[in-house]
PDB file of C-alpha atoms in Angstrom:
ATOM      1  CA  MET A  20      10.333   2.330  19.082  1.00 79.00           C
ATOM      2  CA  ASN A  21       7.683   4.775  17.867  1.00 85.00           C
ATOM      3  CA  PRO A  22       4.223   3.473  16.917  1.00 87.00           C
ATOM      4  CA  ASN A  23       4.831   4.395  13.271  1.00 87.00           C
ATOM      5  CA  GLN A  24       8.083   2.392  13.235  1.00 90.00           C
ATOM      6  CA  TYR A  25       6.429  -0.553  14.971  1.00 91.00           C
ATOM      7  CA  LEU A  26       3.532  -0.642  12.506  1.00 91.00           C
ATOM      8  CA  PHE A  27       5.842  -0.217   9.505  1.00 91.00           C
ATOM      9  CA  GLU A  28       7.942  -3.151  10.714  1.00 92.00           C
ATOM     10  CA  LYS A  29       4.838  -5.345  11.099  1.00 91.00           C
ATOM     11  CA  PHE A  30       3.578  -4.350   7.632  1.00 91.00           C
ATOM     12  CA  SER A  31       7.034  -4.913   6.161  1.00 90.00           C
ATOM     13  CA  ASN A  32       7.274  -8.404   7.673  1.00 91.00           C
ATOM     14  CA  LEU A  33       3.834  -9.317   6.334  1.00 90.00           C
ATOM     15  CA  LEU A  34       4.635  -8.042   2.846  1.00 89.00           C
ATOM     16  CA  ASN A  35       7.964  -9.861   2.790  1.00 88.00           C
ATOM     17  CA  GLU A  36       6.282 -13.122   3.831  1.00 88.00           C
ATOM     18  CA  GLU A  37       3.508 -12.901   1.247  1.00 85.00           C
ATOM     19  CA  PHE A  38       5.143 -11.015  -1.652  1.00 84.00           C
ATOM     20  CA  SER A  39       8.851 -11.669  -1.180  1.00 79.00           C
ATOM     21  CA  GLN A  40       9.504 -12.025  -4.920  1.00 81.00           C
ATOM     22  CA  THR A  41       7.931  -8.698  -5.848  1.00 84.00           C
ATOM     23  CA  ILE A  42       8.861  -6.372  -2.956  1.00 87.00           C
ATOM     24  CA  ASN A  43      11.016  -3.402  -3.940  1.00 88.00           C
ATOM     25  CA  GLU A  44      12.881  -1.557  -1.183  1.00 89.00           C
ATOM     26  CA  TYR A  45      14.068   2.035  -1.443  1.00 90.00           C
ATOM     27  CA  ASP A  46      15.579   4.572   0.945  1.00 88.00           C
ATOM     28  CA  GLU A  47      17.362   1.940   3.071  1.00 85.00           C
ATOM     29  CA  GLY A  48      14.176  -0.113   3.473  1.00 84.00           C
ATOM     30  CA  ARG A  49      12.028   2.834   4.575  1.00 87.00           C
ATOM     31  CA  HIS A  50       9.942   2.789   1.375  1.00 92.00           C
ATOM     32  CA  LEU A  51       8.392  -0.455   0.095  1.00 91.00           C
ATOM     33  CA  THR A  52       6.414  -1.184  -3.056  1.00 90.00           C
ATOM     34  CA  ILE A  53       4.813  -4.355  -4.357  1.00 88.00           C
ATOM     35  CA  GLY A  54       6.136  -4.769  -7.904  1.00 86.00           C
ATOM     36  CA  ASP A  55       4.331  -2.458 -10.285  1.00 83.00           C
ATOM     37  CA  THR A  56       0.933  -2.701  -8.558  1.00 85.00           C
ATOM     38  CA  GLY A  57       0.980   0.895  -7.350  1.00 87.00           C
ATOM     39  CA  PHE A  58       0.737  -0.084  -3.657  1.00 90.00           C
ATOM     40  CA  TRP A  59       3.404   1.366  -1.373  1.00 92.00           C
ATOM     41  CA  ILE A  60       4.202   2.230   2.238  1.00 94.00           C
ATOM     42  CA  SER A  61       6.819   4.604   3.550  1.00 94.00           C
ATOM     43  CA  LEU A  62       8.225   5.640   6.902  1.00 93.00           C
ATOM     44  CA  ASP A  63       9.772   8.867   8.116  1.00 90.00           C
ATOM     45  CA  ASP A  64      10.663  10.066  11.607  1.00 87.00           C
ATOM     46  CA  LYS A  65       7.128  11.020  12.630  1.00 88.00           C
ATOM     47  CA  GLU A  66       4.745   9.488  10.102  1.00 92.00           C
ATOM     48  CA  LEU A  67       3.716   6.308   8.368  1.00 93.00           C
ATOM     49  CA  ILE A  68       2.543   6.934   4.810  1.00 94.00           C
ATOM     50  CA  ILE A  69       0.341   4.424   2.975  1.00 93.00           C
ATOM     51  CA  GLY A  70      -0.454   4.924  -0.673  1.00 91.00           C
ATOM     52  CA  PHE A  71      -1.620   3.609  -3.987  1.00 89.00           C
ATOM     53  CA  GLY A  72      -0.205   5.373  -7.025  1.00 87.00           C
ATOM     54  CA  LEU A  73      -0.152   9.099  -6.328  1.00 89.00           C
ATOM     55  CA  ASN A  74      -2.885   8.904  -3.667  1.00 90.00           C
ATOM     56  CA  HIS A  75      -1.623   8.499  -0.136  1.00 91.00           C
ATOM     57  CA  THR A  76      -2.421   9.239   3.495  1.00 92.00           C
ATOM     58  CA  HIS A  77      -0.025  10.364   6.218  1.00 93.00           C
ATOM     59  CA  TYR A  78      -0.522   8.873   9.684  1.00 92.00           C
ATOM     60  CA  ASN A  79       1.020  10.693  12.620  1.00 90.00           C
ATOM     61  CA  PHE A  80       0.089   8.705  15.697  1.00 86.00           C
ATOM     62  CA  ASP A  81       0.174  11.768  17.933  1.00 87.00           C
ATOM     63  CA  TYR A  82      -3.072  12.723  16.140  1.00 87.00           C
ATOM     64  CA  ASP A  83      -4.256   9.732  14.107  1.00 85.00           C
ATOM     65  CA  SER A  84      -5.530   6.325  15.130  1.00 85.00           C
ATOM     66  CA  MET A  85      -3.402   3.241  14.549  1.00 87.00           C
ATOM     67  CA  LYS A  86      -6.631   1.420  13.682  1.00 89.00           C
ATOM     68  CA  ASP A  87      -7.221   3.798  10.755  1.00 90.00           C
ATOM     69  CA  ALA A  88      -3.758   3.057   9.374  1.00 89.00           C
ATOM     70  CA  ILE A  89      -4.299  -0.703   9.686  1.00 88.00           C
ATOM     71  CA  ASP A  90      -7.713  -0.455   8.011  1.00 90.00           C
ATOM     72  CA  THR A  91      -6.286   1.572   5.114  1.00 89.00           C
ATOM     73  CA  PHE A  92      -3.377  -0.829   4.668  1.00 88.00           C
ATOM     74  CA  PHE A  93      -5.597  -3.894   4.361  1.00 89.00           C
ATOM     75  CA  LEU A  94      -8.241  -2.101   2.312  1.00 87.00           C
ATOM     76  CA  LEU A  95      -5.691  -1.068  -0.302  1.00 85.00           C
ATOM     77  CA  LEU A  96      -3.992  -4.457  -0.204  1.00 82.00           C
ATOM     78  CA  THR A  97      -7.165  -6.511  -0.685  1.00 82.00           C
ATOM     79  CA  LYS A  98      -9.611  -4.344  -2.646  1.00 68.00           C
ATOM     80  CA  LYS A  99     -10.234  -5.315  -6.256  1.00 65.00           C
ATOM     81  CA  ARG A 100      -9.536  -2.650  -8.820  1.00 59.00           C
ATOM     82  CA  LYS A 101     -12.388  -1.621 -11.078  1.00 60.00           C
ATOM     83  CA  SER A 102     -11.963  -2.208 -14.767  1.00 56.00           C
ATOM     84  CA  LEU A 103     -12.578   0.762 -17.021  1.00 58.00           C
ATOM     85  CA  ILE A 104     -13.313  -1.511 -19.966  1.00 59.00           C
ATOM     86  CA  THR A 105     -17.052  -2.110 -20.399  1.00 63.00           C
ATOM     87  CA  GLN A 106     -18.711  -5.249 -21.715  1.00 63.00           C
ATOM     88  CA  LYS A 107     -19.293  -3.498 -25.037  1.00 61.00           C
ATOM     89  CA  ASP A 108     -15.569  -2.634 -25.244  1.00 60.00           C
ATOM     90  CA  GLN A 109     -14.655  -6.255 -24.533  1.00 60.00           C
ATOM     91  CA  GLU A 110     -16.839  -7.460 -27.401  1.00 63.00           C
ATOM     92  CA  TYR A 111     -15.223  -4.922 -29.723  1.00 60.00           C
ATOM     93  CA  LEU A 112     -11.679  -5.848 -28.651  1.00 57.00           C
ATOM     94  CA  LYS A 113     -12.116  -9.638 -29.103  1.00 61.00           C
ATOM     95  CA  PRO A 114      -9.926 -11.081 -31.835  1.00 63.00           C
ATOM     96  CA  LYS A 115     -11.863 -12.029 -34.946  1.00 57.00           C
TER      97      LYS A 115
END
């Protein structure tokens, strides 16, 4: 088993344990998303790809560190998204 396949399997197991109701599988289980959050991971023969929306990073473990892939995975999975609505906008949008 290649390192990219091993890591994808570990990530897949974790996601299925924690988000089993919202996991979407595509391409025979080689592409996983969490509902409509924008977070996804994908596997091909040589690379593990981790992304959020259109932004993504390819990890080929002949050149890249497995630690970097793990860090990116958990950073994207746990980081809070910034709101583009300011306090002033919130006051304006409150129902009257």
